[in-house]
Amino acid sequence: MNILILGAGGREHTLAWKLNQSPKVKNLFVAPGNAGTALIAKNIPIGVNDFHAIKSAVLENDIQLVVVGPEDPLVNGVHDFFLQDSALKTVSVIGPQKAAATLEGSKEFAKEFMMRHNIPTAAYQSFTSETLEEGYAFLENLTPPYVLKADGLAAGKGVLILNDLQEAKDELKTMLVDAKFGSASTTVVIEEFLSGIELSVFVLTDGKGYKVLPTAKDYKRIGEGDTGLNTGGMGAISPVPFADNVFMDKIHERIVKPTVEGLKMDHLPYKGFIFIGLIKVGDDPYVIEYNVRLGDPETEVVLPRIQNDLLNVLEAVANQRLDEIDLIIDKRTVATVMMVSGGYPEAYEKGKEISGLEKVKESMVFHAGTRLENEKVFTNGGRVMAISSYGSHFKDALEKSYESIEKLHFEGMNYRRDIGFDL
Ligand code: AMP
Ligand code: GLY
């Protein structure tokens, strides 16, 4: 089978690495890909939102399965585009249709979905510029900190957590009236603040049934001790040590089952990965957000723990035969540490040569922002590479990743030395 993966990050390199292990994969393509995917698949230099270029690539290369990595093509309706095109409708797409992708594309939609299906989440109310005064009154009745969320996609930057009431009011106005996040903040969701430890659960559904994939915890802040600016993710660990059977049962019963049942009830067509961001408050799980894709860098620790042929699993999703699959999960921990460009997540330079890759033997190197030129690898983004390792305990896995990082170098490289510090 010929397969196309859409995306260019560590998540997509990991998907390519895993699919490459399947004897049933004939040709593997990644669009646009990075230096890591160039070494194991064929990169196609087109954007993930250029549906017409994607169509040409699919027809030219006789592609039968498309795996969508990031959220924006899904929210923009790439799956629907395939279903509506007579030449593409027999091609399987892994990723929800547009209506279901709204779970990530609109926080208000996601909150209404959770309310309708009794899925535990923070209390909330949403506001527009017409209801600004009511928004102020709602804030006055909350206790700090105040959580303000732009309704639409804002590249991970649309959530503000503020301690001061006046500051919260000012930010609400900036979001609604001055369009701080463009059209993404035409509506703002204000939420009750939940205090606890976060984790993520990944679910794969074929629209009928589902499989729960390994849990993971990511580290979003740039600075050690979870300080400083938010990033796309500086490291991750799977499984999450505190997610014991009792807690996982609560997640299944209160969150995963009603989510998949809710999608069916609301006629939201979903064949793909659901990433449920959770917070543990006391002993109970609450949903912070839904994403309609795999996480990055969570994928770099979740997929290495799945022992099945991933193509078999994805074909079962496409054919709605997921109930016939038994997932086999590696008991070991996988941890990943993200190497980033100096200055990230603010301004940083690209084009630095990466050395030492051939010396790394004990870890898996998943490329994110890299590019290949004359057989040399150069940095090409803020998050550069995720270094993943297996271990009997997360500490052993991390030690291996840190030893591997010692062998790697590029000018300005930075990484967090404290992944797992809170576990
Ligand atoms: P989101 O983009 O919805 O995942 O939010 C980004 C981050 O903000 C989350 O990972 C949490 O750390 C934090 N956050 C979001 N909503 C809440 C909430 N209701 N209470 C506490 N923290 C939150
Ligand atoms: N690591 C968080 C995300 O992929 O959204």
Coordinates of C-alpha atoms and ligand atoms in Angstrom, one line a residue:
M1 CA 0.0 0.0 0.0
N2 CA 1.2 3.6 -0.7
I3 CA 0.7 6.0 2.1
L4 CA 0.9 9.8 2.6
I5 CA 1.5 11.4 5.9
L6 CA 0.6 15.2 6.1
G7 CA 2.8 17.3 8.4
A8 CA 6.4 18.2 9.1
G9 CA 7.1 17.6 12.8
G10 CA 8.3 15.1 15.2
R11 CA 4.8 13.5 15.3
E12 CA 5.0 12.9 11.5
H13 CA 8.5 11.5 11.6
T14 CA 7.4 9.1 14.4
L15 CA 4.3 8.1 12.3
A16 CA 6.6 7.5 9.3
W17 CA 9.1 5.5 11.4
K18 CA 6.3 3.3 12.8
L19 CA 4.6 2.7 9.5
N20 CA 7.9 1.9 7.8
Q21 CA 8.1 -1.2 10.0
S22 CA 5.0 -2.6 8.3
P23 CA 5.8 -5.2 5.5
K24 CA 2.6 -4.0 3.8
V25 CA 3.8 -0.5 3.2
K26 CA 5.1 -0.2 -0.4
N27 CA 5.8 3.6 -0.8
L28 CA 5.7 6.1 2.0
F29 CA 5.4 9.8 1.4
V30 CA 5.4 12.8 3.8
A31 CA 4.2 16.2 2.8
P32 CA 6.1 18.4 3.4
G33 CA 8.2 16.4 5.9
N34 CA 11.7 17.2 7.3
A35 CA 15.2 15.7 7.2
G36 CA 14.2 12.7 9.3
T37 CA 11.3 11.8 7.1
A38 CA 13.5 12.4 4.0
L39 CA 15.8 9.6 5.2
I40 CA 13.0 6.9 5.5
A41 CA 10.3 8.2 3.1
K42 CA 9.9 10.5 0.1
N43 CA 9.1 14.1 1.0
I44 CA 6.7 16.0 -1.2
P45 CA 7.2 19.8 -1.0
I46 CA 3.6 20.9 -0.6
G47 CA 1.7 22.5 2.3
V48 CA -0.8 20.6 4.5
N49 CA -3.6 23.0 3.6
D50 CA -3.0 23.0 -0.2
F51 CA -5.8 20.4 -0.9
H52 CA -5.5 20.7 -4.7
A53 CA -1.7 19.9 -4.6
I54 CA -2.5 17.1 -2.1
K55 CA -5.0 15.7 -4.6
S56 CA -2.4 15.7 -7.4
A57 CA 0.2 14.0 -5.2
V58 CA -2.3 11.3 -4.2
L59 CA -3.4 10.5 -7.8
E60 CA 0.2 10.7 -9.2
N61 CA 1.6 8.3 -6.6
D62 CA -1.4 6.0 -6.3
I63 CA -1.8 6.7 -2.6
Q64 CA -4.5 4.6 -0.8
L65 CA -4.2 6.0 2.7
V66 CA -3.7 9.5 4.0
V67 CA -2.7 10.1 7.7
V68 CA -3.3 13.7 8.8
G69 CA -0.8 14.9 11.4
P70 CA -1.8 18.5 12.4
E71 CA -5.2 20.0 13.2
D72 CA -5.5 22.8 10.7
P73 CA -6.2 20.7 7.6
L74 CA -8.7 18.7 9.6
V75 CA -10.5 21.8 10.8
N76 CA -10.3 23.1 7.2
G77 CA -12.1 20.0 6.0
V78 CA -9.4 17.9 4.3
H79 CA -11.3 14.7 5.0
D80 CA -14.6 16.1 3.6
F81 CA -12.6 17.3 0.5
F82 CA -11.6 13.7 -0.2
L83 CA -15.1 12.3 0.4
Q84 CA -16.6 14.9 -2.0
D85 CA -14.1 14.3 -4.8
S86 CA -15.0 11.4 -7.2
A87 CA -11.3 10.6 -7.8
L88 CA -10.4 10.7 -4.1
K89 CA -13.4 9.2 -2.3
T90 CA -12.0 5.7 -2.2
V91 CA -8.8 6.9 -0.5
S92 CA -8.9 6.3 3.2
V93 CA -8.2 9.4 5.4
I94 CA -7.2 9.0 9.1
G95 CA -8.6 12.1 10.9
P96 CA -12.1 13.4 11.6
Q97 CA -14.4 15.2 9.2
K98 CA -14.7 18.9 9.6
A99 CA -17.8 18.8 11.8
A100 CA -16.1 16.6 14.3
A101 CA -12.8 18.5 14.0
T102 CA -14.7 21.5 15.5
L103 CA -14.0 19.8 18.9
E104 CA -10.6 21.4 18.5
G105 CA -11.5 24.2 16.2
S106 CA -14.0 25.8 18.7
K107 CA -13.6 25.7 22.4
E108 CA -17.2 26.8 22.8
F109 CA -18.4 23.9 20.6
A110 CA -16.2 21.5 22.7
K111 CA -17.7 22.8 26.0
E112 CA -21.2 22.5 24.7
F113 CA -20.4 18.9 23.6
M114 CA -19.2 18.1 27.1
M115 CA -22.2 19.7 28.8
R116 CA -24.6 17.8 26.5
H117 CA -22.9 14.4 27.3
N118 CA -22.2 15.0 31.0
I119 CA -18.4 14.9 30.5
P120 CA -16.7 16.5 33.5
T121 CA -15.0 19.8 32.7
A122 CA -14.6 23.3 34.2
A123 CA -17.7 25.4 34.5
Y124 CA -17.7 28.1 31.9
Q125 CA -19.6 30.8 30.0
S126 CA -18.8 32.3 26.6
F127 CA -18.9 35.9 25.5
T128 CA -18.7 38.1 22.4
S129 CA -18.1 41.9 22.0
E130 CA -21.9 42.4 22.3
T131 CA -21.8 40.7 25.8
L132 CA -18.6 42.3 27.1
E133 CA -20.3 43.8 30.1
E134 CA -21.8 40.5 31.1
G135 CA -18.3 39.0 30.7
Y136 CA -17.0 41.6 33.2
A137 CA -19.8 40.6 35.6
F138 CA -19.1 36.9 35.2
L139 CA -15.4 37.6 36.0
E140 CA -16.4 39.5 39.1
N141 CA -18.2 36.5 40.4
L142 CA -15.3 34.1 39.9
T143 CA -12.4 33.6 42.2
P144 CA -8.9 34.1 40.7
P145 CA -7.0 32.9 38.8
Y146 CA -9.1 33.7 35.7
V147 CA -8.9 31.5 32.6
L148 CA -9.7 33.2 29.3
K149 CA -9.7 31.1 26.1
A150 CA -10.0 32.3 22.5
D151 CA -12.6 30.2 20.9
G152 CA -10.8 29.4 17.7
L153 CA -7.4 28.0 16.7
A154 CA -4.6 30.3 18.0
A155 CA -1.5 28.1 17.5
G156 CA -1.5 27.1 21.2
K157 CA -1.3 30.7 22.4
G158 CA -5.1 31.4 22.9
V159 CA -5.3 30.6 26.6
L160 CA -4.6 33.3 29.2
I161 CA -4.4 32.6 32.9
L162 CA -4.5 35.8 35.0
N163 CA -4.4 36.5 38.7
D164 CA -5.7 40.0 38.7
L165 CA -9.4 40.9 38.0
Q166 CA -8.7 44.2 36.3
E167 CA -6.1 42.5 34.1
A168 CA -8.5 39.8 33.2
K169 CA -11.2 42.4 32.2
D170 CA -8.6 44.3 30.1
E171 CA -7.5 41.1 28.3
L172 CA -11.1 40.1 27.7
K173 CA -11.7 43.4 26.0
T174 CA -8.5 43.1 24.0
M175 CA -9.5 39.7 22.8
L176 CA -13.1 40.6 21.9
V177 CA -12.9 44.2 20.8
D178 CA -9.3 44.5 19.6
A179 CA -9.2 41.0 18.1
K180 CA -6.0 40.0 20.0
F181 CA -6.1 36.6 18.3
G182 CA -7.8 37.7 15.1
S183 CA -11.1 36.0 14.3
A184 CA -10.1 33.2 16.8
S185 CA -11.1 35.5 19.7
T186 CA -14.4 36.8 18.3
T187 CA -15.8 34.5 21.0
V188 CA -14.0 34.0 24.3
V189 CA -14.7 31.2 26.8
I190 CA -14.2 32.1 30.5
E191 CA -13.6 29.1 32.7
E192 CA -13.4 28.2 36.3
F193 CA -9.7 27.5 37.2
L194 CA -9.0 23.9 38.0
S195 CA -6.0 23.0 40.1
G196 CA -4.2 19.7 39.7
I197 CA -1.7 17.7 37.6
E198 CA -2.2 17.3 33.9
L199 CA -2.0 14.3 31.7
S200 CA -3.2 13.2 28.2
V201 CA -5.1 10.2 27.0
F202 CA -5.1 9.2 23.4
V203 CA -8.0 7.4 21.9
L204 CA -8.3 5.8 18.4
T205 CA -11.8 5.5 17.1
D206 CA -13.3 4.2 13.8
G207 CA -16.6 6.0 14.5
K208 CA -18.1 2.8 16.0
G209 CA -15.8 1.6 18.7
Y210 CA -12.5 2.7 20.1
K211 CA -9.1 1.7 21.6
V212 CA -7.4 3.6 24.4
L213 CA -3.7 4.2 23.5
P214 CA -1.0 4.7 26.2
T215 CA -1.2 7.8 28.4
A216 CA 1.4 10.6 28.2
K217 CA 2.4 13.7 30.1
D218 CA 4.1 16.6 28.3
Y219 CA 6.1 19.5 29.6
K220 CA 4.9 22.7 27.9
R221 CA 6.9 25.5 29.5
I222 CA 10.4 26.5 28.1
G223 CA 11.9 26.8 31.6
E224 CA 12.9 24.2 34.2
G225 CA 10.4 23.7 37.0
D226 CA 7.6 24.5 34.5
T227 CA 8.4 28.2 34.2
G228 CA 8.5 30.7 31.4
L229 CA 6.7 30.8 28.1
N230 CA 4.5 28.1 26.7
T231 CA 6.0 26.0 23.9
G232 CA 4.7 23.2 21.7
G233 CA 6.2 20.8 24.2
M234 CA 9.7 20.3 25.6
G235 CA 9.5 16.6 26.5
A236 CA 7.1 13.8 27.4
I237 CA 6.8 10.5 29.3
S238 CA 4.6 7.5 28.7
P239 CA 3.0 5.9 30.7
V240 CA 2.0 8.5 33.3
P241 CA 3.0 6.9 36.6
F242 CA 0.1 8.4 38.6
A243 CA -2.5 7.1 36.1
D244 CA -3.2 3.9 38.0
N245 CA -6.0 1.4 37.2
V246 CA -8.6 3.1 39.4
F247 CA -8.0 6.5 37.9
M248 CA -7.9 5.0 34.3
D249 CA -11.3 3.3 35.0
K250 CA -12.8 6.7 35.9
I251 CA -11.3 8.2 32.6
H252 CA -12.9 5.3 30.6
E253 CA -16.3 5.5 32.2
R254 CA -16.7 9.3 32.7
I255 CA -14.8 10.6 29.7
V256 CA -13.8 8.2 26.9
K257 CA -17.0 6.2 26.6
P258 CA -19.3 9.3 26.7
T259 CA -17.0 11.1 24.2
V260 CA -17.2 8.3 21.6
E261 CA -20.9 7.8 22.2
G262 CA -21.5 11.5 22.0
L263 CA -19.8 11.7 18.6
K264 CA -22.1 9.0 17.4
M265 CA -25.2 10.6 18.9
D266 CA -24.4 14.0 17.5
H267 CA -23.6 12.6 14.0
L268 CA -20.0 13.8 14.1
P269 CA -18.1 11.5 11.8
Y270 CA -14.8 10.5 13.3
K271 CA -12.1 8.1 12.1
G272 CA -8.9 9.0 13.8
F273 CA -7.0 10.0 16.9
I274 CA -8.6 11.9 19.8
F275 CA -6.2 13.6 22.2
I276 CA -8.0 14.3 25.5
G277 CA -6.1 16.8 27.7
L278 CA -7.0 16.0 31.3
I279 CA -6.4 17.4 34.7
K280 CA -6.6 15.4 37.9
V281 CA -8.4 17.4 40.6
G282 CA -8.2 15.4 43.9
D283 CA -8.9 11.9 42.6
D284 CA -11.1 12.9 39.7
P285 CA -10.4 13.5 36.0
Y286 CA -11.7 16.7 34.2
V287 CA -11.3 17.5 30.5
I288 CA -9.2 20.6 29.8
E289 CA -9.4 20.3 26.0
Y290 CA -10.0 18.0 23.0
N291 CA -7.5 17.9 20.2
V292 CA -8.5 16.0 17.0
R293 CA -5.0 14.6 16.3
L294 CA -2.0 13.1 18.1
G295 CA 0.1 15.3 20.3
D296 CA 3.6 16.4 19.7
P297 CA 5.9 15.4 21.4
E298 CA 3.5 12.9 23.0
T299 CA 3.5 10.8 19.8
E300 CA 7.3 10.4 20.2
V301 CA 6.6 8.4 23.4
V302 CA 3.2 6.8 22.6
L303 CA 3.8 5.2 19.2
P304 CA 7.1 3.4 20.3
R305 CA 5.1 1.6 23.0
I306 CA 2.5 0.2 20.5
Q307 CA 3.8 -3.1 19.2
N308 CA 1.1 -3.8 16.6
D309 CA 1.7 -3.2 12.9
L310 CA 0.4 0.4 12.7
L311 CA -0.9 -0.1 9.2
N312 CA -3.1 -3.0 10.3
V313 CA -4.5 -0.7 13.0
L314 CA -5.2 2.2 10.7
E315 CA -6.7 0.0 8.0
A316 CA -9.1 -1.3 10.7
V317 CA -10.0 2.3 11.5
A318 CA -10.7 3.1 7.9
N319 CA -12.8 -0.1 7.5
Q320 CA -14.6 0.2 10.9
R321 CA -13.2 -3.1 12.0
L322 CA -11.2 -1.7 15.0
D323 CA -13.0 -4.2 17.3
E324 CA -11.0 -7.0 15.6
I325 CA -7.7 -5.5 16.8
D326 CA -6.0 -6.3 20.1
L327 CA -3.5 -3.6 20.9
I328 CA -0.2 -4.8 22.3
I329 CA 1.5 -2.2 24.5
D330 CA 5.1 -2.4 25.6
K331 CA 5.3 -2.3 29.4
R332 CA 8.5 -0.2 29.3
T333 CA 8.5 3.5 29.7
V334 CA 9.4 5.8 26.8
A335 CA 10.6 9.3 27.6
T336 CA 11.5 12.0 25.1
V337 CA 13.5 15.3 25.4
M338 CA 13.0 18.0 22.9
M339 CA 16.1 19.8 21.6
V340 CA 15.2 23.4 20.6
S341 CA 16.9 26.4 18.9
G342 CA 18.3 29.1 21.2
G343 CA 15.7 31.8 21.8
Y344 CA 12.7 29.5 21.1
P345 CA 9.7 30.1 21.7
E346 CA 10.6 33.7 20.9
A347 CA 12.9 34.7 18.0
Y348 CA 15.5 32.1 17.0
E349 CA 17.9 31.5 14.2
K350 CA 17.7 28.6 11.7
G351 CA 20.2 26.9 9.4
K352 CA 22.6 25.6 12.0
E353 CA 24.3 22.3 11.1
I354 CA 23.5 19.4 13.4
S355 CA 26.4 17.1 14.2
G356 CA 26.8 13.8 16.1
L357 CA 23.6 12.1 14.8
E358 CA 25.6 9.0 13.7
K359 CA 26.9 8.6 17.3
V360 CA 23.4 8.1 18.9
K361 CA 22.8 4.4 19.3
E362 CA 20.7 4.0 22.5
S363 CA 17.9 6.4 21.6
M364 CA 15.5 7.1 18.7
V365 CA 16.0 10.5 17.1
F366 CA 12.7 12.0 15.8
H367 CA 13.3 15.1 13.7
A368 CA 11.0 18.1 14.0
G369 CA 12.4 21.4 12.6
T370 CA 15.2 20.0 10.4
R371 CA 16.1 20.0 6.7
L372 CA 18.5 17.9 4.7
E373 CA 20.9 19.6 2.3
N374 CA 23.9 17.8 0.6
E375 CA 23.5 14.9 3.0
K376 CA 23.9 17.3 6.0
V377 CA 21.2 18.0 8.5
F378 CA 20.4 21.7 9.4
T379 CA 18.0 23.2 12.0
N380 CA 14.9 24.6 10.4
G381 CA 12.5 25.4 13.2
G382 CA 12.2 26.1 17.0
R383 CA 11.6 22.6 18.0
V384 CA 14.5 20.7 16.3
M385 CA 14.6 17.0 17.4
A386 CA 13.0 14.8 20.0
I387 CA 15.3 12.2 21.6
S388 CA 13.2 9.2 22.8
S389 CA 14.5 6.3 24.8
Y390 CA 13.0 3.1 26.4
G391 CA 13.6 2.3 30.1
S392 CA 12.3 0.1 32.8
H393 CA 11.5 3.3 34.7
F394 CA 11.1 6.8 33.4
K395 CA 14.3 7.8 35.1
D396 CA 16.3 5.2 33.1
A397 CA 14.7 6.3 29.9
L398 CA 15.5 9.9 30.6
E399 CA 19.1 9.1 31.5
K400 CA 19.5 7.5 28.1
S401 CA 18.0 10.4 26.3
Y402 CA 20.3 12.9 28.1
E403 CA 23.3 10.7 27.4
S404 CA 22.4 10.7 23.7
I405 CA 21.9 14.5 23.7
E406 CA 25.5 14.8 25.0
K407 CA 26.6 13.4 21.6
L408 CA 24.6 15.9 19.6
H409 CA 25.4 19.5 18.8
F410 CA 24.2 22.6 17.0
E411 CA 24.9 26.3 17.7
G412 CA 22.5 27.6 20.4
M413 CA 20.9 24.3 21.2
N414 CA 18.7 24.2 24.3
Y415 CA 16.7 21.6 26.2
R416 CA 15.1 21.1 29.6
R417 CA 17.2 19.0 31.9
D418 CA 14.3 18.3 34.3
I419 CA 11.7 16.4 32.3
G420 CA 9.7 14.3 34.8
F421 CA 10.7 16.5 37.8
D422 CA 7.1 16.5 39.2
L423 CA 6.5 12.8 39.1
Ligands
AMP1 P1 -5.6 24.5 26.4 O1 -5.1 25.2 25.2 O2 -7.1 24.5 26.5 O3 -5.0 23.2 26.5 O4 -5.0 25.3 27.6 C1 -3.6 25.5 27.7 C2 -3.2 25.2 29.2 O5 -3.9 26.1 30.0 C3 -3.6 23.8 29.7 O6 -2.6 22.9 29.3 C4 -3.6 24.1 31.2 O7 -2.3 24.0 31.7 C5 -4.2 25.5 31.3 N1 -5.6 25.5 31.5 C6 -6.6 25.5 30.6 N2 -7.8 25.5 31.1 C7 -7.6 25.4 32.5 C8 -8.5 25.5 33.6 N3 -9.8 25.5 33.4 N4 -8.0 25.4 34.8 C9 -6.6 25.4 34.9 N5 -5.7 25.4 33.9 C10 -6.2 25.4 32.7
GLY2 N1 2.0 18.8 23.1 C1 0.8 19.4 23.0 C2 0.1 19.3 21.7 O1 0.5 18.6 20.8 O2 -0.8 20.1 21.5

